[in-house]
Amino acid sequence: MFTIGDFARHGRVSVRMLRHYDAVGLLRPAHVDPFSGYRFYEAGQLARLNRVIALKDLGFTLQQVRAIVDEQVGAEELRGMLRLRRAELEAAVAASTARLGQVEARLRTIESEGRMNANDVVVKRIPAVRVAELSATAASYEPQDIGPVAGPLFQELCRRLEAAGVEPTGPAIASYEDAPGAGGAVVVHAALPVAADVRGGPDFRVVDLPAVESAATVVHRGAMDDVLPTAQALARWIEAGGHRSTGYARELYLECPQDPRQWVTELQEPIEPAGTDG
């Protein structure tokens, strides 16, 4: 037999953990000295300990581990538990990946502060355009809230236009406005330019986006989830140039290949001289 210290060393666990497993009935010692209280374990118990450690590393609770190693869980139920655990891990990885993207975007924002060349920004007039559009509300203007709303909107708009036999006449446009009420929510308008004779219906609206007489524009290259550094650099340029923004920037999607990291998008922010009354 092994003393608890030797068994812990062979099993690569702590003595404290073995005492805890004993207390919860997960791994009892093979023998406890009635006088000293010392715990002793048999070599055959290492197999059970290994199973406990493996299942615990998969994220199962000690109660679930005990049911599995005591064969209280059938094969089909165990498969179901493993599938559920796999789904939980996949969701955790996706959430961590999203957070990593946000950290990287914030880091790029810090690193790029003040680096936008004045030649990168063009002030120009944006002409009016007739578009077919669908709209929905996002919780905020943050990229992580806009993307899950705008993406499905554009997909659905394309599907509906194709079903109606309407051919877009130009690249997609996203525009924004404050949602009614407080809370920072915004209305997302996903739009595609259409011919002047196209009329709306129950499947989509047709509206005329008004001209923007003066817009500060800049080209963002990359995924829209990473647009924050470009948008903030544009905001700093607007302020430094003696202008002020008069609304949300439109987004003109010039190139949208399958890989979002290869996207090319023009941000079009309406501006006026800073001294103008709004």
CSV table of C-alpha atoms in Angstrom, one decimal:
chain,number,residue,atom,x,y,z
A,1,MET,CA,0.0,0.0,0.0
A,2,PHE,CA,0.9,3.6,-0.5
A,3,THR,CA,0.8,6.3,2.2
A,4,ILE,CA,-1.3,9.3,1.1
A,5,GLY,CA,1.9,11.3,0.4
A,6,ASP,CA,3.3,8.6,-1.9
A,7,PHE,CA,-0.1,8.0,-3.6
A,8,ALA,CA,-0.4,11.8,-4.2
A,9,ARG,CA,3.1,11.9,-5.8
A,10,HIS,CA,2.3,9.0,-8.1
A,11,GLY,CA,-1.0,10.4,-9.0
A,12,ARG,CA,0.4,13.9,-9.6
A,13,VAL,CA,-2.2,15.5,-7.2
A,14,SER,CA,-1.9,17.2,-3.9
A,15,VAL,CA,-2.5,15.5,-0.5
A,16,ARG,CA,-5.1,18.2,0.2
A,17,MET,CA,-7.0,17.2,-3.0
A,18,LEU,CA,-6.9,13.5,-2.0
A,19,ARG,CA,-8.4,14.4,1.4
A,20,HIS,CA,-11.1,16.4,-0.4
A,21,TYR,CA,-11.9,13.5,-2.7
A,22,ASP,CA,-12.2,11.3,0.4
A,23,ALA,CA,-14.5,13.8,2.1
A,24,VAL,CA,-16.9,13.9,-0.8
A,25,GLY,CA,-16.9,10.1,-1.4
A,26,LEU,CA,-15.1,10.3,-4.7
A,27,LEU,CA,-12.0,8.3,-3.8
A,28,ARG,CA,-11.9,6.6,-0.5
A,29,PRO,CA,-8.6,5.3,1.0
A,30,ALA,CA,-8.2,1.5,0.8
A,31,HIS,CA,-7.4,1.5,4.5
A,32,VAL,CA,-7.4,4.0,7.4
A,33,ASP,CA,-5.4,3.2,10.4
A,34,PRO,CA,-7.9,3.2,13.3
A,35,PHE,CA,-5.3,4.6,15.8
A,36,SER,CA,-3.3,7.1,13.8
A,37,GLY,CA,-6.0,8.0,11.2
A,38,TYR,CA,-3.4,7.7,8.4
A,39,ARG,CA,-4.8,6.9,5.0
A,40,PHE,CA,-3.4,4.2,2.8
A,41,TYR,CA,-4.1,3.6,-0.9
A,42,GLU,CA,-3.7,0.6,-3.3
A,43,ALA,CA,-1.9,0.8,-6.7
A,44,GLY,CA,-5.2,-0.3,-8.4
A,45,GLN,CA,-6.8,3.0,-7.2
A,46,LEU,CA,-4.5,5.0,-9.5
A,47,ALA,CA,-6.8,4.1,-12.4
A,48,ARG,CA,-9.8,5.6,-10.7
A,49,LEU,CA,-7.8,8.7,-9.8
A,50,ASN,CA,-6.7,9.1,-13.4
A,51,ARG,CA,-10.3,8.9,-14.6
A,52,VAL,CA,-11.3,11.5,-12.0
A,53,ILE,CA,-8.5,13.9,-13.1
A,54,ALA,CA,-9.3,13.4,-16.8
A,55,LEU,CA,-13.1,14.0,-16.3
A,56,LYS,CA,-12.4,17.0,-14.1
A,57,ASP,CA,-10.1,18.5,-16.7
A,58,LEU,CA,-13.0,18.3,-19.2
A,59,GLY,CA,-14.9,20.6,-16.9
A,60,PHE,CA,-17.3,18.2,-15.3
A,61,THR,CA,-18.4,18.8,-11.7
A,62,LEU,CA,-17.3,16.4,-9.0
A,63,GLN,CA,-20.9,15.2,-8.7
A,64,GLN,CA,-20.9,14.4,-12.4
A,65,VAL,CA,-17.4,12.8,-12.1
A,66,ARG,CA,-18.6,10.5,-9.3
A,67,ALA,CA,-21.6,9.4,-11.2
A,68,ILE,CA,-19.5,8.6,-14.3
A,69,VAL,CA,-16.7,6.7,-12.5
A,70,ASP,CA,-19.2,4.8,-10.4
A,71,GLU,CA,-20.9,3.8,-13.6
A,72,GLN,CA,-24.2,5.4,-12.7
A,73,VAL,CA,-24.2,7.1,-16.1
A,74,GLY,CA,-25.0,5.0,-19.2
A,75,ALA,CA,-23.0,5.2,-22.5
A,76,GLU,CA,-25.6,7.3,-24.3
A,77,GLU,CA,-26.0,9.7,-21.4
A,78,LEU,CA,-22.2,10.1,-21.2
A,79,ARG,CA,-22.1,10.9,-24.9
A,80,GLY,CA,-24.8,13.5,-24.3
A,81,MET,CA,-22.8,15.0,-21.5
A,82,LEU,CA,-19.7,15.1,-23.6
A,83,ARG,CA,-21.5,16.8,-26.5
A,84,LEU,CA,-22.9,19.4,-24.1
A,85,ARG,CA,-19.5,20.0,-22.7
A,86,ARG,CA,-18.1,20.4,-26.2
A,87,ALA,CA,-20.7,23.0,-27.1
A,88,GLU,CA,-19.9,24.9,-23.9
A,89,LEU,CA,-16.2,24.9,-24.7
A,90,GLU,CA,-16.9,26.0,-28.3
A,91,ALA,CA,-19.0,28.9,-26.9
A,92,ALA,CA,-16.3,29.9,-24.5
A,93,VAL,CA,-13.7,29.8,-27.3
A,94,ALA,CA,-15.9,32.0,-29.5
A,95,ALA,CA,-16.5,34.5,-26.6
A,96,SER,CA,-12.7,34.6,-25.9
A,97,THR,CA,-12.0,35.1,-29.5
A,98,ALA,CA,-14.4,38.0,-29.7
A,99,ARG,CA,-12.8,39.5,-26.6
A,100,LEU,CA,-9.4,39.1,-28.1
A,101,GLY,CA,-10.6,40.9,-31.2
A,102,GLN,CA,-11.8,43.8,-29.0
A,103,VAL,CA,-8.5,43.9,-27.2
A,104,GLU,CA,-6.6,44.0,-30.5
A,105,ALA,CA,-8.9,46.7,-31.8
A,106,ARG,CA,-8.3,48.8,-28.7
A,107,LEU,CA,-4.6,48.3,-28.9
A,108,ARG,CA,-4.6,49.4,-32.6
A,109,THR,CA,-6.6,52.5,-31.5
A,110,ILE,CA,-3.9,53.4,-29.0
A,111,GLU,CA,-1.0,52.7,-31.4
A,112,SER,CA,-2.6,54.7,-34.2
A,113,GLU,CA,-3.6,57.8,-32.3
A,114,GLY,CA,-2.5,60.8,-34.2
A,115,ARG,CA,-1.1,58.9,-37.1
A,116,MET,CA,-3.7,59.5,-39.8
A,117,ASN,CA,-2.2,61.5,-42.6
A,118,ALA,CA,-4.2,64.5,-43.6
A,119,ASN,CA,-4.0,63.3,-47.2
A,120,ASP,CA,-5.9,60.2,-46.2
A,121,VAL,CA,-9.1,62.3,-45.5
A,122,VAL,CA,-11.1,63.7,-48.4
A,123,VAL,CA,-13.8,66.3,-47.9
A,124,LYS,CA,-16.5,65.9,-50.6
A,125,ARG,CA,-20.1,66.1,-51.5
A,126,ILE,CA,-22.1,62.8,-51.3
A,127,PRO,CA,-24.9,62.8,-53.9
A,128,ALA,CA,-28.4,61.7,-53.1
A,129,VAL,CA,-29.1,58.0,-54.0
A,130,ARG,CA,-32.3,55.9,-54.2
A,131,VAL,CA,-31.9,52.7,-52.2
A,132,ALA,CA,-33.9,49.6,-51.1
A,133,GLU,CA,-33.4,49.1,-47.4
A,134,LEU,CA,-34.2,47.0,-44.4
A,135,SER,CA,-33.8,48.3,-40.8
A,136,ALA,CA,-33.4,47.0,-37.3
A,137,THR,CA,-32.2,48.2,-33.9
A,138,ALA,CA,-28.8,47.6,-32.4
A,139,ALA,CA,-28.1,47.9,-28.7
A,140,SER,CA,-25.3,50.4,-29.3
A,141,TYR,CA,-23.1,52.0,-31.9
A,142,GLU,CA,-20.2,49.7,-30.8
A,143,PRO,CA,-18.9,47.4,-33.6
A,144,GLN,CA,-19.7,44.3,-31.5
A,145,ASP,CA,-23.4,45.3,-31.4
A,146,ILE,CA,-23.6,46.6,-35.0
A,147,GLY,CA,-22.1,43.6,-36.8
A,148,PRO,CA,-24.7,41.0,-35.6
A,149,VAL,CA,-27.5,43.2,-36.7
A,150,ALA,CA,-26.1,44.7,-40.0
A,151,GLY,CA,-24.8,41.4,-41.4
A,152,PRO,CA,-28.1,39.5,-41.4
A,153,LEU,CA,-30.0,42.6,-42.6
A,154,PHE,CA,-27.8,42.8,-45.8
A,155,GLN,CA,-28.2,39.0,-46.4
A,156,GLU,CA,-32.0,39.2,-46.1
A,157,LEU,CA,-32.1,42.4,-48.2
A,158,CYS,CA,-30.2,40.6,-51.0
A,159,ARG,CA,-32.4,37.6,-50.8
A,160,ARG,CA,-35.6,39.8,-51.1
A,161,LEU,CA,-34.3,41.9,-53.9
A,162,GLU,CA,-33.3,38.7,-55.8
A,163,ALA,CA,-36.8,37.3,-55.2
A,164,ALA,CA,-38.3,40.5,-56.5
A,165,GLY,CA,-36.1,40.6,-59.6
A,166,VAL,CA,-34.4,43.8,-58.6
A,167,GLU,CA,-30.8,44.3,-59.5
A,168,PRO,CA,-28.7,46.6,-57.2
A,169,THR,CA,-27.0,49.4,-59.1
A,170,GLY,CA,-24.1,50.0,-56.7
A,171,PRO,CA,-22.3,49.0,-53.6
A,172,ALA,CA,-24.1,48.5,-50.3
A,173,ILE,CA,-24.5,51.4,-47.8
A,174,ALA,CA,-25.1,51.3,-44.1
A,175,SER,CA,-26.5,54.4,-42.3
A,176,TYR,CA,-27.5,55.0,-38.7
A,177,GLU,CA,-29.7,57.1,-36.5
A,178,ASP,CA,-30.5,57.3,-32.8
A,179,ALA,CA,-33.3,54.9,-31.8
A,180,PRO,CA,-36.3,56.4,-30.1
A,181,GLY,CA,-35.9,56.8,-26.4
A,182,ALA,CA,-32.7,56.7,-24.2
A,183,GLY,CA,-30.2,54.0,-23.8
A,184,GLY,CA,-27.8,54.5,-26.7
A,185,ALA,CA,-29.5,52.1,-29.1
A,186,VAL,CA,-29.3,52.9,-32.8
A,187,VAL,CA,-31.4,52.1,-35.8
A,188,VAL,CA,-29.3,50.3,-38.5
A,189,HIS,CA,-30.3,50.9,-42.1
A,190,ALA,CA,-28.9,48.3,-44.5
A,191,ALA,CA,-29.3,49.6,-48.1
A,192,LEU,CA,-28.5,48.8,-51.7
A,193,PRO,CA,-28.8,51.4,-54.5
A,194,VAL,CA,-31.6,50.7,-57.0
A,195,ALA,CA,-32.9,52.2,-60.2
A,196,ALA,CA,-35.1,55.3,-60.0
A,197,ASP,CA,-38.2,53.4,-61.2
A,198,VAL,CA,-38.0,50.7,-58.4
A,199,ARG,CA,-40.8,51.0,-55.9
A,200,GLY,CA,-41.0,49.5,-52.5
A,201,GLY,CA,-43.4,47.0,-51.1
A,202,PRO,CA,-44.0,44.7,-48.1
A,203,ASP,CA,-40.6,43.0,-48.4
A,204,PHE,CA,-38.4,46.2,-48.4
A,205,ARG,CA,-38.6,49.9,-48.4
A,206,VAL,CA,-37.4,52.2,-51.2
A,207,VAL,CA,-36.2,55.6,-49.9
A,208,ASP,CA,-34.0,58.4,-51.2
A,209,LEU,CA,-30.9,59.0,-49.1
A,210,PRO,CA,-30.4,62.7,-49.1
A,211,ALA,CA,-27.2,64.3,-50.4
A,212,VAL,CA,-24.5,65.2,-47.9
A,213,GLU,CA,-23.2,68.6,-48.9
A,214,SER,CA,-19.9,68.2,-46.9
A,215,ALA,CA,-18.5,64.9,-45.7
A,216,ALA,CA,-15.1,63.9,-44.3
A,217,THR,CA,-14.4,60.6,-45.9
A,218,VAL,CA,-11.7,58.0,-45.3
A,219,VAL,CA,-11.1,54.5,-46.6
A,220,HIS,CA,-11.0,51.7,-43.9
A,221,ARG,CA,-9.3,48.5,-45.0
A,222,GLY,CA,-10.2,45.4,-42.9
A,223,ALA,CA,-13.1,43.9,-41.0
A,224,MET,CA,-15.8,46.3,-39.7
A,225,ASP,CA,-15.3,44.7,-36.3
A,226,ASP,CA,-11.9,46.5,-36.4
A,227,VAL,CA,-13.2,49.9,-37.6
A,228,LEU,CA,-12.8,51.7,-34.3
A,229,PRO,CA,-9.2,53.0,-34.9
A,230,THR,CA,-10.1,54.4,-38.3
A,231,ALA,CA,-13.3,56.0,-37.0
A,232,GLN,CA,-11.6,57.6,-34.1
A,233,ALA,CA,-8.7,58.8,-36.2
A,234,LEU,CA,-11.3,60.5,-38.5
A,235,ALA,CA,-13.0,62.1,-35.5
A,236,ARG,CA,-9.7,63.5,-34.4
A,237,TRP,CA,-9.0,64.9,-37.9
A,238,ILE,CA,-12.4,66.5,-38.0
A,239,GLU,CA,-11.8,68.3,-34.7
A,240,ALA,CA,-8.3,69.3,-35.6
A,241,GLY,CA,-9.5,70.8,-38.9
A,242,GLY,CA,-12.0,73.1,-37.2
A,243,HIS,CA,-15.0,71.1,-38.2
A,244,ARG,CA,-17.7,69.3,-36.2
A,245,SER,CA,-19.6,66.1,-37.0
A,246,THR,CA,-23.4,66.5,-37.7
A,247,GLY,CA,-24.4,62.9,-37.6
A,248,TYR,CA,-23.4,59.3,-37.9
A,249,ALA,CA,-21.0,58.3,-40.6
A,250,ARG,CA,-22.4,56.4,-43.6
A,251,GLU,CA,-20.5,53.3,-44.6
A,252,LEU,CA,-20.0,52.6,-48.3
A,253,TYR,CA,-18.8,49.0,-48.8
A,254,LEU,CA,-16.6,49.3,-51.8
A,255,GLU,CA,-15.2,45.7,-51.8
A,256,CYS,CA,-16.6,42.8,-49.7
A,257,PRO,CA,-14.7,39.6,-50.5
A,258,GLN,CA,-15.5,36.5,-48.4
A,259,ASP,CA,-12.7,37.3,-46.0
A,260,PRO,CA,-13.8,40.3,-44.0
A,261,ARG,CA,-10.2,41.2,-43.3
A,262,GLN,CA,-9.9,42.1,-47.0
A,263,TRP,CA,-12.9,44.5,-47.0
A,264,VAL,CA,-12.6,48.0,-48.3
A,265,THR,CA,-15.1,50.5,-46.8
A,266,GLU,CA,-15.4,54.3,-47.1
A,267,LEU,CA,-16.6,56.1,-44.0
A,268,GLN,CA,-18.6,59.2,-44.9
A,269,GLU,CA,-19.1,61.5,-41.9
A,270,PRO,CA,-21.2,64.7,-42.4
A,271,ILE,CA,-19.4,67.8,-41.1
A,272,GLU,CA,-19.8,71.6,-40.9
A,273,PRO,CA,-17.6,74.4,-39.6
A,274,ALA,CA,-17.2,74.1,-35.8
A,275,GLY,CA,-18.6,77.6,-35.3
A,276,THR,CA,-21.9,76.8,-37.0
A,277,ASP,CA,-25.0,76.7,-34.8
A,278,GLY,CA,-26.6,73.2,-34.8
